[in-house]
Structure formats: C-alpha cells, structure tokens
Coordinates of C-alpha atoms in Angstrom, one line a residue:
M417 CA 0.0 0.0 0.0
N418 CA 1.5 3.2 -1.0
R419 CA 2.2 6.3 1.2
R420 CA -0.7 8.5 -0.2
T421 CA -3.3 5.6 0.3
V422 CA -2.1 5.3 3.9
I423 CA -2.5 8.9 4.7
F424 CA -6.0 8.9 3.1
I425 CA -7.2 5.9 5.2
L426 CA -5.9 7.2 8.4
A427 CA -7.2 10.7 7.6
A428 CA -10.8 9.1 7.0
I429 CA -10.7 7.0 10.2
L430 CA -9.6 9.8 12.2
V431 CA -12.5 12.2 11.0
A432 CA -15.0 9.6 11.2
W433 CA -14.0 8.7 14.6
T434 CA -14.1 12.0 15.9
A435 CA -17.6 12.9 14.1
A436 CA -18.9 9.7 15.9
V437 CA -17.9 11.3 19.3
F438 CA -19.2 14.8 18.9
L439 CA -22.3 14.0 16.5
P440 CA -24.6 13.7 19.4
A441 CA -24.2 17.4 20.1
R442 CA -26.5 18.1 16.9
H443 CA -29.4 17.2 19.5
F444 CA -28.1 19.6 22.4
E445 CA -29.8 23.1 23.2
F446 CA -28.6 26.3 23.2
V447 CA -27.3 27.1 26.7
N448 CA -27.8 30.2 29.0
W449 CA -24.2 30.9 28.9
D450 CA -23.3 33.4 26.0
D451 CA -25.4 31.5 23.3
Y452 CA -28.4 33.8 24.2
N453 CA -26.5 37.0 24.0
E454 CA -24.3 35.8 20.9
V455 CA -27.0 34.0 19.0
T456 CA -30.7 33.7 19.8
E457 CA -30.7 37.5 21.4
N458 CA -28.4 39.2 19.2
P459 CA -29.9 42.2 17.7
N460 CA -27.3 41.9 14.4
L461 CA -28.9 38.4 13.9
H462 CA -32.8 39.3 14.4
P463 CA -33.5 39.8 11.7
A464 CA -30.6 39.1 9.5
T465 CA -30.8 41.9 7.4
T466 CA -27.9 43.6 5.2
E467 CA -28.1 46.5 7.3
H468 CA -27.4 44.3 10.4
L469 CA -24.7 42.7 8.3
S470 CA -23.2 46.2 7.7
E471 CA -23.5 46.7 11.7
I472 CA -21.7 43.3 12.2
W473 CA -18.6 44.7 10.3
S474 CA -18.4 48.1 11.4
A475 CA -18.3 47.7 15.1
P476 CA -17.4 45.2 17.8
Y477 CA -20.2 43.4 19.5
L478 CA -19.9 42.5 23.2
R479 CA -16.6 43.8 23.3
L480 CA -15.3 41.6 20.6
Y481 CA -14.5 42.1 17.0
A482 CA -14.9 38.9 15.2
P483 CA -17.2 40.0 12.3
L484 CA -16.5 36.9 9.9
S485 CA -18.1 34.8 12.8
Y486 CA -21.0 36.6 13.0
T487 CA -21.4 36.8 9.3
A488 CA -21.4 32.9 9.4
W489 CA -24.1 33.0 12.0
W490 CA -25.8 35.7 10.0
A491 CA -25.9 33.6 7.0
L492 CA -27.3 30.7 8.9
M493 CA -30.0 32.9 10.2
R494 CA -31.1 33.8 6.6
I495 CA -31.7 29.8 6.0
P496 CA -35.2 29.4 7.2
A497 CA -34.7 25.7 8.7
A498 CA -31.5 27.0 10.5
A499 CA -32.8 30.0 11.9
D500 CA -32.5 29.9 15.8
N501 CA -32.3 25.9 15.3
P502 CA -29.5 24.7 17.6
A503 CA -29.0 21.7 15.7
A504 CA -27.7 23.8 12.7
F505 CA -25.5 25.8 14.9
H506 CA -24.2 22.7 16.7
L507 CA -23.7 21.0 13.1
L508 CA -21.6 23.9 11.8
N509 CA -19.2 23.7 15.0
I510 CA -18.8 19.8 14.5
V511 CA -17.8 20.6 10.8
L512 CA -15.3 23.2 11.7
H513 CA -13.7 20.8 14.3
L514 CA -13.3 18.0 11.6
A515 CA -11.6 20.5 9.5
C516 CA -9.2 21.5 12.3
V517 CA -8.4 17.8 12.9
A518 CA -7.7 17.1 9.3
L519 CA -5.5 20.3 9.0
I520 CA -3.8 19.2 12.3
F521 CA -3.1 15.9 10.8
S522 CA -1.5 17.4 7.8
I523 CA 0.5 19.4 9.7
L524 CA 1.9 16.8 11.6
I525 CA 2.6 14.7 8.7
V526 CA 5.1 17.5 7.5
C527 CA 6.8 17.7 11.0
V528 CA 7.1 14.1 12.0
K529 CA 6.8 12.4 8.5
S530 CA 5.2 9.4 9.9
P531 CA 1.4 9.1 9.2
V532 CA 0.9 6.7 12.0
A533 CA 2.3 9.0 14.4
A534 CA 0.8 12.0 13.0
F535 CA -2.4 10.0 13.4
G536 CA -1.7 9.4 17.1
G537 CA -0.8 13.1 17.6
A538 CA -3.9 14.3 15.7
A539 CA -6.3 12.1 17.9
V540 CA -5.0 14.0 21.0
F541 CA -6.2 17.3 19.4
A542 CA -9.4 15.9 18.1
L543 CA -10.4 13.8 21.0
H544 CA -8.9 15.2 24.1
P545 CA -11.7 15.8 26.5
I546 CA -10.6 19.7 27.1
Q547 CA -11.6 20.4 23.3
V548 CA -15.3 19.3 24.3
E549 CA -16.3 22.7 25.5
S550 CA -15.1 24.5 22.2
V551 CA -17.1 21.9 20.0
A552 CA -20.2 21.7 22.1
W553 CA -20.6 25.3 22.9
V554 CA -22.3 27.1 20.2
A555 CA -21.0 30.6 21.2
E556 CA -17.6 29.3 20.5
M557 CA -18.0 28.7 16.9
N558 CA -15.8 32.0 16.7
N559 CA -13.0 30.1 18.4
L560 CA -13.3 27.0 16.0
L561 CA -13.5 29.3 12.8
A562 CA -10.3 31.3 13.8
A563 CA -8.4 28.2 14.5
A564 CA -9.5 26.2 11.3
L565 CA -8.4 29.4 9.2
S566 CA -5.3 29.6 11.2
L567 CA -4.2 25.9 11.0
G568 CA -5.2 26.3 7.3
A569 CA -3.0 29.3 7.0
I570 CA -0.1 27.6 8.8
R571 CA -0.6 24.6 6.5
L572 CA -0.2 26.9 3.3
Y573 CA 2.8 28.5 4.9
L574 CA 4.5 25.1 5.4
A575 CA 3.9 24.6 1.8
F576 CA 5.6 27.7 1.0
R577 CA 8.5 26.3 2.8
T578 CA 8.9 23.0 1.3
E579 CA 7.4 23.1 -2.3
P580 CA 9.5 23.9 -5.3
A581 CA 10.3 27.4 -5.9
K582 CA 8.1 27.8 -9.0
S583 CA 4.8 27.2 -7.0
R584 CA 5.8 28.6 -3.5
W585 CA 5.0 32.1 -3.8
G586 CA 1.5 31.3 -4.5
Y587 CA 1.4 29.4 -1.2
F588 CA 2.8 32.3 0.5
V589 CA 0.3 34.9 -0.8
L590 CA -2.7 32.3 -0.1
A591 CA -1.5 31.6 3.3
F592 CA -1.4 35.5 4.2
A593 CA -4.9 36.0 2.8
V594 CA -6.4 32.9 4.9
Y595 CA -4.6 34.3 7.9
V596 CA -6.3 37.8 7.6
L597 CA -9.6 36.0 7.3
A598 CA -8.7 34.2 10.6
L599 CA -8.0 37.5 12.4
F600 CA -11.6 38.6 11.3
A601 CA -13.0 35.3 12.7
K602 CA -11.5 36.0 16.3
P603 CA -8.2 38.0 17.3
T604 CA -6.8 35.0 19.3
A605 CA -5.6 34.2 15.8
V606 CA -2.6 36.5 16.6
A607 CA -1.0 33.5 17.9
A608 CA -0.7 31.9 14.6
P609 CA 2.6 33.6 13.4
L610 CA 4.3 32.3 16.4
I611 CA 3.3 29.1 16.0
A612 CA 4.2 28.8 12.3
M613 CA 7.7 30.2 13.3
I614 CA 8.1 27.3 16.0
L615 CA 7.3 24.7 13.1
D616 CA 9.5 26.5 10.7
V617 CA 12.7 26.7 12.8
G618 CA 12.1 23.5 15.0
F619 CA 11.0 21.1 12.6
L620 CA 11.9 22.5 8.9
R621 CA 15.5 23.8 10.3
R622 CA 14.9 27.3 8.9
S623 CA 17.0 30.0 10.5
W624 CA 15.0 32.3 13.1
R625 CA 15.9 35.7 10.6
S626 CA 14.6 33.7 7.7
S627 CA 11.5 32.6 9.5
I628 CA 10.8 36.3 10.9
C629 CA 11.3 37.8 7.3
A630 CA 8.8 35.4 5.9
L631 CA 6.4 35.8 8.6
L632 CA 6.7 39.8 9.0
P633 CA 3.5 40.6 7.1
W634 CA 1.5 38.3 9.5
L635 CA 3.1 39.9 12.5
A636 CA 2.3 43.3 11.2
I637 CA -1.3 42.4 10.7
A638 CA -1.5 40.6 13.9
E639 CA -0.3 43.6 15.7
V640 CA -3.0 45.8 14.2
F641 CA -5.8 43.2 15.5
A642 CA -4.4 42.8 18.6
W643 CA -4.7 46.5 19.2
I644 CA -8.3 46.6 18.0
A645 CA -9.1 43.6 20.5
H646 CA -7.3 45.4 23.3
A647 CA -9.3 48.5 22.9
S648 CA -12.5 46.5 22.2
Q649 CA -12.0 44.6 25.6
L650 CA -11.8 47.5 27.8
A651 CA -10.6 45.1 30.6
G652 CA -9.5 46.3 34.0
A653 CA -6.0 47.4 34.6
M654 CA -3.7 44.8 36.4
P655 CA -0.3 45.9 37.7
L656 CA 2.6 44.7 35.5
R657 CA 4.3 43.0 38.5
D658 CA 1.2 40.8 38.7
R659 CA 0.8 39.8 35.4
P660 CA 3.5 37.2 35.0
I661 CA 2.3 35.4 38.3
V662 CA -1.2 35.1 36.8
A663 CA 0.4 33.9 33.5
I664 CA 2.5 31.2 35.2
D665 CA -0.6 29.9 37.2
A666 CA -2.6 29.9 34.0
L667 CA 0.2 27.8 32.1
A668 CA 0.7 25.5 35.1
F669 CA -3.2 25.1 35.1
Y670 CA -3.4 24.0 31.3
F671 CA -0.4 21.6 31.5
G672 CA -1.9 19.9 34.4
K673 CA -5.5 19.5 32.6
V674 CA -3.5 18.4 29.4
V675 CA -2.0 15.7 31.2
W676 CA -4.8 14.8 33.8
P677 CA -8.5 16.3 32.3
A678 CA -10.2 15.7 35.4
G679 CA -12.8 18.4 36.9
L680 CA -13.3 19.9 33.6
T681 CA -16.1 22.6 34.2
I682 CA -17.0 26.0 32.7
D683 CA -16.0 27.8 35.6
Y684 CA -12.6 27.7 37.3
G685 CA -13.1 30.7 39.2
R686 CA -9.2 31.4 38.8
T687 CA -9.5 35.4 38.3
P688 CA -6.3 37.5 38.9
A689 CA -7.7 38.3 42.6
R690 CA -8.0 34.8 43.7
V691 CA -4.6 33.6 42.2
L692 CA -2.7 36.4 43.7
S693 CA -4.3 36.2 47.2
G694 CA -3.3 32.5 47.9
H695 CA -1.5 29.3 47.9
I696 CA -3.1 28.6 44.2
F697 CA 0.1 29.9 42.8
F698 CA 2.7 28.5 44.8
N699 CA 1.5 25.1 44.2
N700 CA 1.5 25.7 40.5
L701 CA 4.7 27.2 40.3
T702 CA 6.0 24.1 41.5
V703 CA 4.6 22.1 39.0
L704 CA 5.5 24.3 36.3
G705 CA 9.3 24.5 37.9
V706 CA 9.4 20.6 37.3
L707 CA 8.0 20.5 34.1
V708 CA 10.5 23.1 32.9
I709 CA 13.2 21.2 34.5
I710 CA 12.1 18.1 32.5
L711 CA 11.8 19.8 29.4
C712 CA 15.5 21.1 29.6
L713 CA 16.6 17.5 30.5
V714 CA 15.0 16.1 27.5
W715 CA 15.9 18.9 25.0
R716 CA 18.8 17.3 23.4
N717 CA 17.5 13.8 22.8
Y718 CA 13.6 14.7 22.3
R719 CA 13.7 18.3 21.0
G720 CA 10.5 17.6 19.4
I721 CA 8.5 17.3 23.0
A722 CA 9.9 20.6 24.0
L723 CA 8.9 22.2 20.8
G724 CA 5.4 21.0 21.1
A725 CA 5.6 22.8 24.7
L726 CA 6.5 25.8 22.9
V727 CA 3.8 25.8 20.5
M728 CA 1.3 25.2 23.5
L729 CA 2.6 28.0 24.8
A730 CA 2.6 30.3 21.7
G731 CA -1.1 29.3 21.2
L732 CA -2.0 30.4 24.9
L733 CA 0.1 33.5 24.8
P734 CA -3.2 35.9 24.1
V735 CA -4.9 34.4 26.8
L736 CA -2.3 34.0 29.8
G737 CA -3.1 37.4 31.4
L738 CA 0.1 39.0 30.4
V739 CA -2.1 41.3 28.5
P740 CA -5.4 41.9 30.6
F741 CA -8.7 40.6 28.6
G742 CA -12.5 40.6 29.4
F743 CA -13.1 37.1 30.5
Q744 CA -10.7 37.4 33.6
E745 CA -13.8 38.9 35.1
Y746 CA -14.8 35.1 35.6
S747 CA -11.3 33.6 35.2
T748 CA -8.0 33.7 33.5
V749 CA -8.5 30.1 32.4
A750 CA -11.1 28.1 30.5
D751 CA -10.9 25.0 28.1
H752 CA -11.9 26.9 24.9
F753 CA -8.6 29.0 25.2
L754 CA -6.5 26.0 24.7
Y755 CA -8.0 25.0 21.6
L756 CA -5.6 26.2 18.9
G757 CA -2.6 25.4 21.6
M758 CA -3.8 21.8 21.6
L759 CA -1.5 21.6 18.7
G760 CA 1.4 21.6 20.8
P761 CA 0.4 18.3 22.8
S762 CA -0.4 16.7 19.6
L763 CA 3.0 17.4 18.4
A764 CA 4.8 16.1 21.5
I765 CA 2.7 12.8 21.3
A766 CA 3.5 12.4 17.6
V767 CA 7.0 12.8 18.0
I768 CA 7.0 10.0 20.8
L769 CA 5.1 7.9 18.6
A770 CA 7.4 8.4 15.6
G771 CA 10.5 7.4 18.0
S772 CA 8.6 4.4 19.2
G773 CA 9.1 2.3 16.1
A774 CA 6.8 1.3 13.5
R775 CA 5.5 -1.9 15.5
W776 CA 4.3 0.1 18.3
A777 CA 3.1 3.3 16.8
L778 CA -0.2 2.0 15.5
P779 CA -1.4 0.1 18.7
L780 CA -0.5 2.8 21.1
S781 CA -2.2 5.5 18.7
A782 CA -5.3 3.5 18.4
A783 CA -5.3 2.9 22.3
L784 CA -4.7 6.6 23.1
A785 CA -7.7 7.6 20.5
L786 CA -9.8 5.0 22.2
G787 CA -9.2 6.5 25.7
L788 CA -9.5 10.0 24.8
A789 CA -12.8 9.3 22.8
V790 CA -14.4 7.5 26.0
L791 CA -13.5 10.5 28.2
S792 CA -14.6 13.1 25.6
A793 CA -18.0 11.3 25.0
E794 CA -18.6 11.5 28.9
Q795 CA -17.6 15.1 29.2
L796 CA -19.9 15.9 26.1
K797 CA -23.1 14.9 27.9
I798 CA -22.9 17.9 30.1
W799 CA -23.3 20.1 27.2
R800 CA -26.8 18.9 26.4
G801 CA -28.5 21.7 27.9
S802 CA -28.2 24.4 30.6
G803 CA -29.4 22.3 33.5
A804 CA -26.7 19.5 32.9
L805 CA -24.0 22.2 32.4
V806 CA -24.9 24.1 35.6
A807 CA -25.3 21.0 37.8
R808 CA -21.9 19.8 36.6
A809 CA -20.5 23.3 37.4
L810 CA -21.9 23.2 41.1
V811 CA -20.9 19.7 41.8
I812 CA -17.2 20.6 41.2
D813 CA -17.5 24.1 42.8
P814 CA -20.7 24.8 44.7
G815 CA -19.7 28.5 45.0
S816 CA -19.0 28.8 41.3
A817 CA -20.2 32.3 40.3
I818 CA -21.0 31.4 36.7
G819 CA -23.0 28.2 37.8
N820 CA -25.1 30.1 40.3
S821 CA -25.4 33.0 37.7
I822 CA -26.7 30.6 35.2
V823 CA -29.3 29.0 37.7
G824 CA -30.8 32.5 38.5
A825 CA -30.8 33.6 35.1
E826 CA -33.0 30.5 34.1
L827 CA -35.2 31.1 37.3
D828 CA -35.8 34.4 36.4
R829 CA -36.5 33.9 32.6
S830 CA -38.9 31.3 33.7
G831 CA -41.0 33.9 36.0
K832 CA -39.5 32.8 39.2
P833 CA -37.2 36.1 40.4
G834 CA -37.7 35.2 43.7
L835 CA -36.1 32.0 43.6
A836 CA -33.4 33.6 41.6
V837 CA -32.5 36.1 44.1
P838 CA -30.1 33.8 46.4
Y839 CA -28.3 32.2 43.3
F840 CA -27.4 35.8 42.1
S841 CA -26.5 36.6 45.6
A842 CA -24.1 33.4 45.7
A843 CA -22.5 34.7 42.6
I844 CA -21.9 38.0 43.8
T845 CA -20.4 36.4 47.0
R846 CA -17.6 34.8 44.9
D847 CA -17.2 37.6 42.7
P848 CA -18.2 40.9 44.1
T849 CA -16.8 43.0 41.3
N850 CA -18.8 41.6 38.4
P851 CA -21.3 44.3 37.0
E852 CA -23.6 41.6 35.4
F853 CA -24.1 39.6 38.6
H854 CA -25.2 42.9 40.5
Y855 CA -27.4 44.1 37.4
N856 CA -29.2 40.6 37.2
L857 CA -29.7 40.6 41.0
A858 CA -31.0 44.1 40.8
N859 CA -33.3 43.1 38.1
A860 CA -34.8 40.0 40.2
L861 CA -35.3 42.2 43.2
F862 CA -37.3 44.7 41.0
R863 CA -39.5 42.1 39.7
I864 CA -40.4 40.9 43.2
G865 CA -41.3 44.4 44.3
E866 CA -38.1 45.1 46.5
F867 CA -37.5 48.3 44.7
E868 CA -35.2 50.1 47.4
K869 CA -33.0 46.8 47.3
S870 CA -32.9 46.9 43.5
I871 CA -31.9 50.5 43.5
A872 CA -28.8 49.7 45.9
E873 CA -27.8 46.8 43.5
Y874 CA -28.1 49.0 40.2
Q875 CA -26.0 51.7 42.3
T876 CA -23.3 49.2 42.7
A877 CA -23.5 47.6 39.3
I878 CA -23.5 50.8 37.1
P879 CA -19.8 52.0 38.1
L880 CA -18.5 48.7 37.3
F881 CA -19.8 48.2 33.8
H882 CA -17.2 49.4 31.4
P883 CA -18.5 51.0 28.9
Q884 CA -21.3 52.0 30.5
S885 CA -24.8 50.3 30.5
W886 CA -27.6 52.3 29.3
R887 CA -30.1 49.5 30.3
A888 CA -28.9 49.6 34.0
I889 CA -29.0 53.4 34.2
N890 CA -32.5 53.3 32.6
N891 CA -33.8 50.6 35.1
L892 CA -32.2 52.5 38.0
G893 CA -34.4 55.4 36.8
V894 CA -37.5 53.3 36.7
A895 CA -36.8 52.1 40.1
Y896 CA -36.5 55.5 41.4
A897 CA -39.7 56.5 39.9
K898 CA -41.4 53.4 41.6
V899 CA -40.4 54.7 45.0
G900 CA -41.6 58.2 44.1
R901 CA -37.9 59.7 43.7
R902 CA -39.0 61.3 40.4
D903 CA -36.3 63.9 40.2
E904 CA -33.7 61.1 40.6
A905 CA -35.4 59.3 38.1
M906 CA -35.4 62.0 35.6
V907 CA -31.6 62.5 36.3
E908 CA -31.1 58.7 35.1
F909 CA -33.1 59.0 32.0
E910 CA -31.3 62.3 31.1
Q911 CA -28.0 60.4 31.5
V912 CA -29.1 57.4 29.1
L913 CA -29.9 60.2 26.7
A914 CA -26.4 61.5 27.3
I915 CA -25.0 58.2 26.1
D916 CA -27.6 57.6 23.4
P917 CA -29.6 60.8 22.3
Q918 CA -32.1 58.6 20.5
N919 CA -32.8 56.0 23.0
A920 CA -36.3 55.1 22.7
E921 CA -36.8 53.8 26.3
A922 CA -35.5 56.9 27.8
L923 CA -37.3 59.1 25.8
R924 CA -40.6 57.3 26.5
N925 CA -39.8 57.0 30.4
I926 CA -39.2 60.9 30.3
Q927 CA -42.7 61.5 28.7
I928 CA -44.5 59.0 31.1
L929 CA -42.7 60.4 34.0
G930 CA -44.6 63.5 33.4
R931 CA -48.1 61.7 33.9
G932 CA -47.1 58.6 35.8
V933 CA -44.6 56.0 36.7
P934 CA -42.6 54.4 33.9
T935 CA -42.4 50.9 33.2
R936 CA -39.8 48.8 31.9

C-alpha cells in the first residue's frame, strides 16, 4: 500500500472517529451561557438583514470584533430551516472541528513524517476532553473558525517553505490571505505567526532570521488586530508586576489539565484576584518548575517534545493574562482558550510515537484515541442543556459564580425571580466586582417589588460597567420612579440620553414620568 493511500485511510478513520464522538451534540440545546447573547438574542441577527450585516462589520459586539464569525451566524439565520435551530449551529461547530482535525493531521505529517505517528498526535487534538467545550458550545464557533483558518494558513505557509520554488509564492500569498480571515474570525488568531515560526525553525530547520522575514506581514497585521482587540475589551487594569504571576498560574493549570483532564467545567473561578491572594499560585509554580526542568533535560534527545510545549505556549500567549482581557472577570483560564494550543501536545505525542518504532506506533495510537474518545463522550453529556451544564459546575464548585448566575438567570427567565435572588447573591459572594451579577440581582429584586434593594444593586452595578450600561441606568431610573423619587429618576433618564440621544426607552420614560410611573 503506497504512502498516499495510507494517509487517506488514516485521515478518513480519524475524521469518522471524531464525528462519531461529537455528532450527538447536534441534538443539544442552546445554553444560557453566551449562546443567548451571541445568537438567539443578538440584535444583529434578528432579523438577519443587510443593514445588520453592515453593523456586524462596522463595530465590535459585546466587546469583541469578530465580524467573520458573526457573518457565518448571520448566513445561517438567513436559512429558514436553520434560523434559531440549535441543531444547525451545533453541526457548524462539529464541521469546523473536523476541518481542524484534518489540518492538524496534515501539519503533523509535515513535521514528523510518519503518517501513523501523525494519526496518534492528531487524535489527541481531536478527542482530548478539554476540546469538548469549544465544540459543544455554540458561542465558541468563533474560536473554531479562527482555529480552522489559522491552521489552514499555517499549512499553506509550510507548503510555501517546502514546495519547489516555481509554485511556492502562490502558497505564500494564499497563506497570508487565509490568515487575515482568521483574524476577522477572532483576534486570538494573533498566535498563529508564532506557531508557524516554531514549526518552521524547529521542524523544517529554517533560521530564525529567515522565518521572521517570511512571517513579517503576518506579524504586522496581527499587531493591528491585537490593538483592536485590546481597545474593544476594555479589561480592568492589572499591575505589570502581577501579570507574570497570573500567566504562570494559568500555564501550569493548562499543562495539568492536558496530562490529567479531571474536573473539567465551565467555571474555574481563577480570577487574578484569587490567584494573587493565596496558595494556588505557589502550588502551580512548583508544578511548572518541575515541568521546565524535565523539558530542559529532554531537549537534546527529545527536542520535538520541547517544541510541542513551545507551540502550546504560543497558542496560549494571548490569553495567559500578560495582557488583560475581558473574560478575566470570571477566570483567566477556560478550556476553550487551549483549543489552538492543543497543537502543541499533539506534536509532542506524534514525536514520541514516531520514535517508538513502526511496530508500536499504530497500537499505541489506537489505544490513545480510544481512551480519549471515551473521556470526551462522557464530557460531552454535560453540554446537552443549561441544567446539565450548571449541575456539573456546582458539583465541582458549589460556590461557582458562573454556575449560580446561570441558575438564577434560568429561574428569572421562567418567571421565578424570587427563587433567582439567592443564586445571584451567591454569584456576587464569589465575584463581588462583576457588574452583570449585580445587575441581574437588581432586576430580580425589582420584579418581586423590592425596589429599594434593587436601587442599591443598580447603584453598585453601574460604576462597574465598562463601557456604561444604558440599560442599568434606565432601570435605576424606573426603580426611582417606583418609590416616588421622580427627580432622581429624571436624572438617570437624562444620563441615558447623554449616552444615546435617540434612546427610545429613555425618551418614552421621560414622557411617562410627566403623567405617571414609567415601566420597563
């Protein structure tokens, strides 16, 4: 059997195996953790008009400029059978993951040469349970799309470096074009040039100078998108001296989860404040120190393993906390942040399998894929709906801010705001600086007639929002009006108009205030 046939068969097995594990997700629901904000209640998708498409490309949405991803969702919403149908959105995620798996397999073949070793390495990327969050969570489609385009660009770049001179420049231009699309899908694609550079220097044995010169256009455009992302996020400031501590903790956490993927959940609660306040960091510093020593010892004989660790580090660099980002309100670490970086462990495993000899490579690869498939199939079940997702989070951590917040939101949406109050309060106990938690509690208190308490929560939430939330300010005005504080209500409505002079709710409430009590 020739090499090309072997590669095709192994690729087909890998993709089919991955599809079999993840296809049950097509029956899953949207979950009340960003899916509503990103898709089902996204004003730019309802309706999916050309005017809203223009809005998608003209400004960030929810502090993220990812217009290509929103355009993909916009296109789905234009299809009657797919509009707001969770199955269509889950299938899109699965297809993108399968595309990433195929690209990883191709990249590993270039790096380690052995198709069987590449199969085993790609199985780690495809089936590791830490990847489940990215695939099963509809809101993370942008992560998958950016990764697929980044991997496509990296594979084209490797072709540019390895193909004959006559055709190589076509690969160069195409690789850059695909990389720009990746940046439009999600700014975390800024990591791709570093990954390409490590593969170029480490496996293709090009010089650093040559690699930097070839990737200079990538690095330049990545800098532009990194600036846009930073400006859009408006994340809280963190002292420079604290950022390496947070980053080291995050890196050790991810290495630990790759090796031992137990206790995976949507909320690790590792905010910078929690990391900096206790023993967590020192435990992880020890783990990371041991890992660095091992990598240094194996560098000479197992250089590829160390290169895999560097690729993982490069993939994580935008989300380690060296530059603050919005999600750190909840946690610096999350499973989906590791998605592209899982190329690193895949490389390390492929290098190990390539060195194990032809006799052992295939059975070891198959055993690894089977074990990971079983773990991922089990992990996938927690994503079938909001209830299962939250139950898992609260089993692992009963004080989970995200878990308690989702339970509260589900109760509030189902017309039980009184039952939601203790859950929102529990979320605030864990994370008292999160404006959304205070805002949600204020809304629930308002709905059960606790207007004075709701006023206090709105007053706490409003200064924490960056940028300002006109909804919170407007709701505070309505709460003031409910208790007869009409002058203060007018001040809040006027503040809304200062933010948005055409705001319909504030204009209506000012009119109503002259003859009665505004409503929301």
